[in-house]
Amino acid sequence: MTFPLFPAGNACPQKERLAPGAVFLHGFALREETSILTALRQITAEAPFRHMLTPGGRRMSVAMTNCGPLGWISDRSGYRYGPVDPESGKRWPAMPEAFLRLAIDAANEAGFPSFRPDACLVNRYEAGTKLSLHQDRDERDFSQPIVSVSLGIPAVFLFGGEKRADKAERIPVAHGDVIVWGGPARLRFHGVLPLKAAVHPVCGPYRINLTFRKAG
Ligand code: SIN
Ligand code: FE2
C-alpha cells in the first residue's frame, strides 16, 4: 500500500508545526538553490556585507546586507528600515525574482497566502557568531509573517515565547531549511546560538540567513 501524501512535484516533503502560527519547512529552499545562490552573489557584489553598529555603538558580530525596496539598518541613531544603502548612497539591490517566489511560496505553505515582502535582510554568520534573543518589531504590520531561510553551515535556531525569559526551543537548521512565523507567533522571541566551525561545499565557512518581511 502506498501513501501518496507527497505527490510528485510537492516541494515540501516535510512540514513541521512548531507552534500556532509557526512552521518549519525542511529543505524548502533547495529547489531554488542555484538561482538563490547566484542572486545572492549579485546582491553582495552590489551591496557588500558589513558589520553595522548597535544604537549603543557596538559592532554587530553578524555581517549584514539587504535587498528589496526597504533594507533594515542599525546605527547609533537606532534601528529602522530605509530604501538606501548608507554605505553606497544607492538604493538596495532589487529583490531577485527567485527570492520573492521562495518567500511567497513558503509563506503560502505555512498558511499566510497574502504575504508580499518588501524587505530581505541578509545575515552572514561565521564560527562563534550568535544572535541574541529578540523580537522583530520594527515593521509596521504585524499581521504579516516572517520568512527565514537558512543557507550554508548548520546552526541552532532559538524559538522562544512572547517574553524574553520564556524557555526557547532549540531547532537545528541546515542548508535549505525555511521557518515561517506569523499570526499568533509573530512576536515570539528568537535568536541563534553561537555557530560551530564548519565548511559548507558552496557557502564555505558561513551560514547565510535570508529574512523576508513586509516592513513598510
Ligand atoms: C533574524 O532574526 O534576523 C535572523 C534569524 C536567523 O539568522 O536565523
Ligand atoms: Fe529576528
Coordinates of N, CA and C and ligand atoms in Angstrom, one line a residue:
M1 N 0.8 -1.2 0.0 CA 0.0 0.0 0.0 C 0.9 1.3 0.0
T2 N 0.5 2.2 -0.8 CA 1.3 3.5 -0.8 C 0.5 4.6 -0.2
F3 N 1.2 5.5 0.3 CA 0.6 6.7 0.9 C 1.0 7.9 0.1
P4 N 0.1 8.3 -0.8 CA 0.5 9.5 -1.7 C 0.4 10.8 -0.9
L5 N 1.0 10.9 0.2 CA 1.0 12.2 1.0 C 1.6 13.3 0.3
F6 N 2.7 13.0 -0.4 CA 3.5 14.0 -1.1 C 3.6 13.6 -2.6
P7 N 2.6 13.9 -3.3 CA 2.6 13.6 -4.7 C 3.8 14.2 -5.5
A8 N 4.2 13.6 -6.6 CA 5.3 14.2 -7.3 C 5.2 15.7 -7.5
G9 N 6.2 16.4 -7.3 CA 6.1 17.8 -7.6 C 5.8 18.6 -6.3
N10 N 5.5 17.9 -5.3 CA 5.3 18.6 -4.0 C 6.6 19.0 -3.4
A11 N 6.9 20.3 -3.3 CA 8.2 20.7 -2.9 C 8.4 20.7 -1.4
C12 N 7.4 20.3 -0.7 CA 7.5 20.4 0.8 C 7.3 19.0 1.4
P13 N 8.3 18.1 1.3 CA 8.1 16.8 1.8 C 8.0 16.8 3.4
Q14 N 8.5 17.8 4.0 CA 8.5 17.8 5.5 C 8.1 19.1 6.0
K15 N 6.9 19.2 6.5 CA 6.3 20.4 7.1 C 6.1 20.1 8.6
E16 N 6.7 20.9 9.5 CA 6.5 20.6 10.9 C 6.0 21.9 11.6
R17 N 4.9 21.7 12.3 CA 4.3 22.8 13.1 C 5.1 23.0 14.4
L18 N 5.7 24.2 14.6 CA 6.4 24.5 15.8 C 5.6 25.0 16.9
A19 N 4.6 25.8 16.5 CA 3.6 26.4 17.5 C 2.5 27.0 16.6
P20 N 1.4 27.4 17.2 CA 0.4 28.0 16.4 C 1.0 29.2 15.6
G21 N 0.9 29.2 14.3 CA 1.4 30.3 13.5 C 2.9 30.1 13.1
A22 N 3.5 29.1 13.6 CA 4.9 28.9 13.2 C 5.2 27.5 12.6
V23 N 5.8 27.5 11.5 CA 6.0 26.3 10.7 C 7.5 26.1 10.2
F24 N 8.0 24.9 10.3 CA 9.3 24.6 9.8 C 9.2 23.8 8.5
L25 N 9.7 24.4 7.5 CA 9.6 23.7 6.1 C 11.0 23.2 5.8
H26 N 11.2 21.9 6.1 CA 12.5 21.3 5.9 C 12.9 21.3 4.5
G27 N 14.1 21.8 4.1 CA 14.6 21.8 2.8 C 13.8 22.5 1.7
F28 N 13.0 23.4 2.2 CA 12.1 24.0 1.2 C 12.8 24.9 0.2
A29 N 13.9 25.4 0.5 CA 14.7 26.3 -0.4 C 15.5 25.6 -1.4
L30 N 15.7 24.3 -1.2 CA 16.6 23.5 -2.0 C 16.2 23.5 -3.5
R31 N 14.9 23.5 -3.8 CA 14.5 23.5 -5.2 C 14.9 24.8 -6.0
E32 N 15.2 25.9 -5.2 CA 15.6 27.1 -5.9 C 17.1 27.4 -5.6
E33 N 17.8 26.4 -5.1 CA 19.1 26.6 -4.6 C 20.0 27.4 -5.5
T34 N 20.1 26.9 -6.8 CA 21.1 27.5 -7.7 C 20.7 29.0 -8.0
S35 N 19.4 29.2 -8.3 CA 19.1 30.6 -8.6 C 19.2 31.5 -7.4
I36 N 19.0 31.0 -6.2 CA 19.1 31.8 -5.0 C 20.6 32.1 -4.7
L37 N 21.5 31.2 -4.9 CA 22.9 31.4 -4.6 C 23.5 32.4 -5.7
T38 N 23.0 32.2 -6.9 CA 23.5 33.1 -8.0 C 23.0 34.6 -7.7
A39 N 21.8 34.7 -7.3 CA 21.2 36.0 -7.0 C 22.0 36.6 -5.7
L40 N 22.3 35.8 -4.8 CA 22.9 36.2 -3.6 C 24.3 36.8 -3.9
R41 N 25.0 36.2 -4.8 CA 26.3 36.7 -5.2 C 26.2 38.1 -5.9
Q42 N 25.2 38.3 -6.6 CA 25.0 39.6 -7.3 C 24.7 40.6 -6.3
I43 N 23.8 40.3 -5.3 CA 23.5 41.2 -4.2 C 24.7 41.7 -3.4
T44 N 25.5 40.7 -3.1 CA 26.7 41.1 -2.2 C 27.8 41.7 -3.0
A45 N 27.8 41.6 -4.3 CA 28.7 42.4 -5.1 C 28.3 43.8 -5.1
E46 N 27.0 44.1 -5.2 CA 26.5 45.5 -5.2 C 26.4 46.1 -3.9
A47 N 26.1 45.3 -2.9 CA 25.9 45.8 -1.5 C 26.6 44.8 -0.6
P48 N 28.0 45.0 -0.4 CA 28.7 44.0 0.4 C 28.3 43.9 1.8
F49 N 28.5 42.7 2.4 CA 28.3 42.5 3.8 C 29.1 43.5 4.6
R50 N 28.5 44.0 5.7 CA 29.1 44.9 6.6 C 28.7 44.7 8.0
H51 N 29.5 45.1 9.0 CA 29.1 45.0 10.4 C 28.5 46.3 10.9
M52 N 27.2 46.3 11.0 CA 26.5 47.6 11.5 C 26.8 47.8 12.9
L53 N 26.6 49.0 13.4 CA 26.7 49.4 14.8 C 25.4 49.3 15.5
T54 N 25.4 48.8 16.7 CA 24.2 48.9 17.5 C 23.9 50.3 17.9
P55 N 22.7 50.6 18.4 CA 22.5 52.0 18.8 C 23.4 52.4 19.9
G56 N 23.9 51.4 20.7 CA 24.9 51.7 21.7 C 26.3 51.8 21.2
G57 N 26.5 51.7 19.9 CA 27.8 51.9 19.3 C 28.7 50.6 19.2
R58 N 28.1 49.4 19.5 CA 28.9 48.2 19.4 C 28.8 47.6 18.0
R59 N 29.9 47.0 17.5 CA 29.9 46.4 16.2 C 29.1 45.1 16.3
M60 N 28.1 44.9 15.4 CA 27.4 43.6 15.5 C 28.2 42.5 14.9
S61 N 28.2 41.3 15.5 CA 29.0 40.2 15.1 C 28.5 39.6 13.8
V62 N 27.2 39.7 13.6 CA 26.6 39.2 12.3 C 26.8 40.3 11.2
A63 N 27.4 39.8 10.1 CA 27.5 40.8 9.0 C 26.2 40.8 8.2
M64 N 25.9 42.0 7.7 CA 24.5 42.1 7.1 C 24.6 42.9 5.8
T65 N 23.6 42.6 4.9 CA 23.3 43.5 3.8 C 21.8 43.3 3.5
N66 N 21.2 43.9 2.5 CA 19.8 43.8 2.3 C 19.5 43.8 0.8
C67 N 18.3 43.4 0.4 CA 17.8 43.6 -0.9 C 16.3 43.9 -0.8
G68 N 15.8 44.5 -1.9 CA 14.4 44.8 -1.9 C 14.2 46.3 -1.7
P69 N 12.9 46.8 -1.8 CA 12.7 48.2 -1.6 C 13.1 48.8 -0.3
L70 N 13.1 48.0 0.8 CA 13.5 48.5 2.1 C 14.5 47.6 2.7
G71 N 15.5 48.2 3.3 CA 16.6 47.5 4.0 C 16.6 47.8 5.5
W72 N 16.9 46.8 6.3 CA 17.0 47.0 7.7 C 18.4 47.6 8.1
I73 N 18.4 48.7 8.8 CA 19.6 49.4 9.1 C 19.7 49.6 10.7
S74 N 20.9 49.4 11.2 CA 21.2 49.7 12.6 C 22.4 50.6 12.6
D75 N 22.3 51.7 13.4 CA 23.4 52.6 13.6 C 23.2 53.3 15.0
R76 N 24.0 54.3 15.2 CA 23.9 55.0 16.5 C 22.6 55.7 16.7
S77 N 21.9 55.9 15.6 CA 20.6 56.6 15.8 C 19.4 55.6 16.0
G78 N 19.7 54.3 15.9 CA 18.7 53.3 16.2 C 18.5 52.3 15.1
Y79 N 17.4 51.5 15.2 CA 17.0 50.5 14.2 C 16.0 51.1 13.3
R80 N 16.0 50.9 12.0 CA 15.0 51.4 11.1 C 15.1 50.7 9.8
Y81 N 14.1 50.9 8.9 CA 14.1 50.4 7.5 C 14.3 51.7 6.7
G82 N 15.1 51.5 5.6 CA 15.3 52.6 4.6 C 15.5 52.1 3.2
P83 N 15.2 52.9 2.2 CA 15.4 52.5 0.8 C 16.9 52.5 0.3
V84 N 17.7 53.2 1.1 CA 19.1 53.5 0.6 C 20.1 52.8 1.5
D85 N 21.1 52.2 0.8 CA 22.3 51.6 1.5 C 23.2 52.8 2.0
P86 N 23.3 52.9 3.3 CA 24.1 54.1 3.8 C 25.6 54.0 3.3
E87 N 26.1 52.8 3.0 CA 27.5 52.7 2.6 C 27.7 53.3 1.2
S88 N 26.7 53.0 0.3 CA 26.9 53.4 -1.1 C 26.1 54.7 -1.5
G89 N 25.1 55.0 -0.7 CA 24.2 56.1 -1.0 C 23.3 55.7 -2.2
K90 N 23.3 54.4 -2.6 CA 22.3 54.0 -3.6 C 21.2 53.1 -3.0
R91 N 20.2 52.9 -3.8 CA 19.1 52.0 -3.3 C 19.7 50.6 -3.1
W92 N 19.1 49.9 -2.2 CA 19.5 48.5 -2.0 C 19.2 47.7 -3.3
P93 N 20.0 46.7 -3.6 CA 19.7 45.9 -4.8 C 18.2 45.4 -4.8
A94 N 17.7 45.3 -6.0 CA 16.3 44.8 -6.2 C 16.2 43.4 -5.6
M95 N 15.0 43.1 -5.2 CA 14.7 41.7 -4.7 C 14.6 40.8 -5.9
P96 N 15.5 39.8 -5.9 CA 15.5 38.9 -7.1 C 14.2 38.1 -7.2
E97 N 13.8 37.8 -8.4 CA 12.6 37.1 -8.6 C 12.6 35.7 -7.8
A98 N 13.7 35.1 -7.8 CA 13.8 33.8 -7.1 C 13.6 33.9 -5.6
F99 N 14.1 35.0 -5.0 CA 13.9 35.3 -3.6 C 12.4 35.5 -3.3
L100 N 11.8 36.4 -4.1 CA 10.4 36.7 -3.9 C 9.5 35.5 -4.0
R101 N 9.7 34.7 -5.1 CA 9.0 33.5 -5.3 C 9.1 32.5 -4.1
L102 N 10.3 32.3 -3.6 CA 10.6 31.5 -2.5 C 9.8 31.9 -1.2
A103 N 9.9 33.2 -1.0 CA 9.3 33.8 0.3 C 7.8 33.6 0.2
I104 N 7.2 34.0 -1.0 CA 5.8 33.9 -1.1 C 5.3 32.5 -1.0
D105 N 6.0 31.5 -1.7 CA 5.6 30.1 -1.7 C 5.7 29.6 -0.2
A106 N 6.8 29.9 0.5 CA 7.0 29.4 1.8 C 5.9 29.9 2.8
A107 N 5.6 31.2 2.6 CA 4.5 31.8 3.5 C 3.2 31.1 3.2
N108 N 2.9 30.9 1.9 CA 1.7 30.3 1.5 C 1.6 28.9 2.1
E109 N 2.7 28.1 2.0 CA 2.7 26.8 2.5 C 2.4 26.8 4.0
A110 N 2.8 27.9 4.7 CA 2.7 28.0 6.2 C 1.3 28.6 6.6
G111 N 0.5 28.9 5.6 CA -0.8 29.4 5.9 C -0.9 30.9 5.8
F112 N 0.0 31.6 5.2 CA -0.1 33.1 5.0 C -0.1 33.4 3.5
P113 N -1.2 33.2 2.8 CA -1.2 33.3 1.4 C -1.1 34.8 0.9
S114 N -1.2 35.8 1.8 CA -1.2 37.2 1.2 C 0.1 37.8 1.5
F115 N 1.2 37.1 1.9 CA 2.5 37.7 2.2 C 3.1 38.3 0.9
R116 N 3.5 39.5 0.9 CA 4.2 40.2 -0.2 C 5.4 41.0 0.5
P117 N 6.6 40.3 0.6 CA 7.7 41.0 1.3 C 8.2 42.2 0.5
D118 N 8.6 43.2 1.2 CA 9.3 44.4 0.6 C 10.7 44.6 1.2
A119 N 11.1 43.6 2.0 CA 12.5 43.7 2.6 C 13.0 42.3 2.8
C120 N 14.3 42.2 2.4 CA 15.0 41.0 2.7 C 16.4 41.3 3.3
L121 N 16.5 41.0 4.6 CA 17.7 41.2 5.3 C 18.6 39.9 5.1
V122 N 19.8 40.1 4.7 CA 20.7 39.0 4.5 C 21.8 39.0 5.7
N123 N 21.8 38.0 6.5 CA 22.7 37.9 7.6 C 23.8 36.9 7.3
R124 N 25.0 37.2 7.6 CA 26.1 36.2 7.5 C 26.8 35.9 8.8
Y125 N 26.7 34.7 9.2 CA 27.3 34.2 10.5 C 28.6 33.4 10.2
E126 N 29.6 33.4 11.1 CA 30.7 32.5 11.0 C 30.9 31.8 12.3
A127 N 31.8 31.0 12.4 CA 32.0 30.2 13.7 C 32.1 31.2 14.9
G128 N 31.3 30.9 15.9 CA 31.3 31.8 17.1 C 30.3 32.9 17.1
T129 N 29.8 33.2 15.9 CA 28.8 34.3 15.8 C 27.4 33.8 16.3
K130 N 26.8 34.7 17.1 CA 25.5 34.4 17.6 C 24.5 35.6 17.4
L131 N 23.3 35.3 17.6 CA 22.3 36.4 17.6 C 21.4 36.3 18.8
S132 N 21.5 37.3 19.7 CA 20.7 37.2 20.9 C 19.2 37.2 20.7
L133 N 18.5 36.6 21.7 CA 17.1 36.6 21.6 C 16.5 38.0 21.4
H134 N 15.6 38.1 20.5 CA 15.0 39.4 20.2 C 13.6 39.2 19.5
Q135 N 12.8 40.2 19.5 CA 11.6 40.2 18.7 C 11.8 41.0 17.4
D136 N 11.1 40.7 16.3 CA 11.1 41.5 15.2 C 10.0 42.5 15.3
R137 N 10.3 43.7 15.6 CA 9.1 44.6 15.8 C 9.4 46.0 15.2
D138 N 10.3 46.1 14.2 CA 10.5 47.3 13.5 C 9.6 47.5 12.3
E139 N 8.7 46.5 12.1 CA 7.8 46.5 10.9 C 6.5 47.1 11.3
R140 N 5.7 47.6 10.3 CA 4.5 48.3 10.6 C 3.3 47.4 10.8
D141 N 3.3 46.3 10.1 CA 2.1 45.5 10.1 C 2.4 44.1 10.6
F142 N 2.0 43.8 11.9 CA 2.4 42.5 12.5 C 1.4 41.4 12.0
S143 N 0.5 41.7 11.1 CA -0.3 40.7 10.6 C 0.4 39.9 9.5
Q144 N 1.6 40.5 9.0 CA 2.4 39.8 8.0 C 3.5 39.0 8.7
P145 N 3.7 37.8 8.2 CA 4.7 36.9 8.9 C 6.1 37.2 8.6
I146 N 7.0 36.5 9.2 CA 8.4 36.5 8.9 C 8.8 35.2 8.2
V147 N 9.6 35.3 7.1 CA 10.1 34.0 6.5 C 11.6 34.0 6.5
S148 N 12.1 33.0 7.2 CA 13.5 32.9 7.4 C 14.2 31.7 6.8
V149 N 15.1 32.0 5.9 CA 15.7 30.9 5.0 C 17.2 30.7 5.5
S150 N 17.5 29.5 5.8 CA 18.9 29.1 6.2 C 19.7 28.5 5.1
L151 N 20.9 29.0 4.9 CA 21.8 28.5 3.9 C 23.2 28.3 4.5
G152 N 23.9 27.4 3.9 CA 25.3 27.2 4.4 C 25.4 26.3 5.6
I153 N 26.4 26.6 6.5 CA 26.7 25.7 7.6 C 25.6 25.7 8.6
P154 N 25.4 24.6 9.3 CA 24.3 24.4 10.3 C 24.4 25.4 11.4
A155 N 23.2 25.6 12.0 CA 23.1 26.4 13.2 C 22.0 25.9 14.1
V156 N 21.9 26.4 15.3 CA 20.7 26.1 16.1 C 19.9 27.4 16.3
F157 N 18.7 27.4 15.8 CA 17.8 28.5 15.9 C 17.1 28.4 17.2
L158 N 17.0 29.5 17.9 CA 16.2 29.5 19.2 C 14.9 30.1 18.9
F159 N 13.8 29.4 19.3 CA 12.5 29.9 19.1 C 11.8 30.0 20.5
G160 N 11.7 31.2 21.0 CA 11.3 31.4 22.4 C 9.8 31.7 22.4
G161 N 9.4 32.4 23.5 CA 8.0 32.7 23.7 C 7.8 34.2 23.5
E162 N 6.7 34.7 24.1 CA 6.4 36.1 24.0 C 7.2 37.0 24.9
K163 N 7.8 36.3 25.9 CA 8.6 37.1 26.9 C 10.0 36.6 26.8
R164 N 11.0 37.5 26.9 CA 12.4 37.2 26.8 C 12.8 36.0 27.7
A165 N 12.2 35.9 28.8 CA 12.6 34.9 29.8 C 12.0 33.5 29.5
D166 N 11.0 33.5 28.6 CA 10.4 32.2 28.3 C 11.4 31.2 27.7
K167 N 11.2 30.0 28.1 CA 12.2 29.0 27.6 C 12.1 28.9 26.1
A168 N 13.3 28.9 25.4 CA 13.4 28.8 24.0 C 13.6 27.4 23.5
E169 N 12.9 27.0 22.5 CA 13.1 25.7 21.9 C 14.4 25.8 21.0
R170 N 15.2 24.7 21.0 CA 16.4 24.7 20.2 C 16.1 23.9 18.9
I171 N 16.2 24.6 17.8 CA 15.8 24.0 16.5 C 17.1 23.9 15.6
P172 N 17.6 22.8 15.3 CA 18.7 22.7 14.4 C 18.3 23.1 13.0
V173 N 19.0 24.0 12.3 CA 18.6 24.4 11.0 C 19.8 24.1 10.0
A174 N 19.5 23.7 8.8 CA 20.6 23.3 7.9 C 20.3 24.0 6.5
H175 N 21.2 23.9 5.6 CA 21.1 24.5 4.3 C 19.7 24.2 3.6
G176 N 19.0 25.2 3.3 CA 17.7 25.0 2.6 C 16.5 25.0 3.5
D177 N 16.7 25.0 4.8 CA 15.5 25.0 5.7 C 14.9 26.4 5.7
V178 N 13.6 26.3 5.9 CA 12.8 27.6 6.0 C 11.9 27.6 7.2
I179 N 11.9 28.6 8.0 CA 11.0 28.7 9.1 C 10.1 30.0 8.9
V180 N 8.8 29.8 9.1 CA 7.9 30.9 8.9 C 7.2 31.1 10.3
W181 N 7.1 32.3 10.7 CA 6.3 32.6 11.9 C 5.5 33.9 11.8
G182 N 4.2 33.8 12.1 CA 3.3 34.9 12.0 C 2.1 34.7 12.8
G183 N 1.1 35.5 12.6 CA -0.2 35.4 13.3 C 0.1 35.4 14.8
P184 N -0.4 34.3 15.5 CA -0.2 34.3 17.0 C 1.3 34.2 17.4
A185 N 2.2 33.8 16.4 CA 3.6 33.6 16.7 C 4.5 34.8 16.3
R186 N 3.9 35.8 15.7 CA 4.6 36.9 15.1 C 5.6 37.6 16.0
L187 N 5.3 37.7 17.3 CA 6.2 38.5 18.2 C 7.0 37.5 19.1
R188 N 7.1 36.3 18.7 CA 7.9 35.4 19.5 C 9.4 35.8 19.5
F189 N 10.0 35.7 20.7 CA 11.5 35.9 20.7 C 12.2 34.8 20.0
H190 N 13.3 35.2 19.3 CA 14.1 34.2 18.6 C 15.5 34.7 18.5
G191 N 16.4 33.7 18.2 CA 17.8 34.1 18.1 C 18.6 32.9 17.5
V192 N 19.9 33.0 17.6 CA 20.7 31.9 17.0 C 21.9 31.6 18.0
L193 N 22.1 30.4 18.4 CA 23.2 30.0 19.3 C 24.5 30.2 18.5
P194 N 25.6 30.4 19.3 CA 26.9 30.6 18.6 C 27.2 29.4 17.7
L195 N 27.6 29.7 16.5 CA 27.8 28.7 15.5 C 29.1 27.9 15.7
K196 N 29.0 26.6 15.4 CA 30.2 25.8 15.5 C 30.9 25.9 14.1
A197 N 32.3 25.8 14.1 CA 33.0 25.9 12.9 C 32.6 24.7 12.0
A198 N 32.4 25.0 10.7 CA 32.1 24.0 9.7 C 32.4 24.6 8.3
V199 N 32.4 23.8 7.3 CA 32.5 24.3 6.0 C 31.4 23.7 5.1
H200 N 30.7 24.6 4.4 CA 29.7 24.1 3.5 C 30.3 24.1 2.1
P201 N 29.9 23.1 1.3 CA 30.5 23.0 -0.1 C 30.3 24.2 -0.9
V202 N 29.2 24.9 -0.8 CA 29.0 26.1 -1.6 C 29.2 27.4 -0.8
C203 N 28.8 27.5 0.4 CA 28.9 28.7 1.2 C 30.1 28.9 2.0
G204 N 31.0 27.9 2.0 CA 32.2 27.9 2.7 C 32.0 27.9 4.2
P205 N 32.8 28.8 5.0 CA 32.7 28.7 6.5 C 31.5 29.5 7.0
Y206 N 30.5 29.8 6.2 CA 29.5 30.7 6.6 C 28.1 30.1 6.7
R207 N 27.2 30.7 7.5 CA 25.8 30.5 7.4 C 25.2 31.8 6.9
I208 N 24.4 31.7 5.9 CA 23.7 32.9 5.4 C 22.2 32.7 5.7
N209 N 21.6 33.7 6.3 CA 20.2 33.7 6.6 C 19.5 34.8 5.8
L210 N 18.4 34.5 5.1 CA 17.6 35.5 4.4 C 16.3 35.7 5.3
T211 N 16.1 36.9 5.7 CA 14.8 37.1 6.5 C 14.0 38.0 5.7
F212 N 12.8 37.5 5.2 CA 11.9 38.3 4.4 C 10.8 38.9 5.3
R213 N 10.5 40.1 5.1 CA 9.5 40.8 5.9 C 8.7 41.8 5.0
K214 N 7.5 42.1 5.5 CA 6.8 43.2 4.9 C 7.0 44.3 6.0
A215 N 7.9 45.3 5.6 CA 8.3 46.3 6.6 C 7.5 47.5 6.5
G216 N 7.2 48.0 5.3 CA 6.5 49.3 5.1 C 5.0 49.2 5.0
Ligands
SIN1 C1 17.0 37.2 12.5 O1 16.3 37.0 13.4 O2 17.1 38.4 12.0 C2 17.8 36.1 11.8 C3 17.5 34.8 12.4 C4 18.4 33.8 11.8 O3 19.5 34.1 11.3 O4 18.0 32.6 11.7
FE2_2 FE 14.8 38.4 14.0

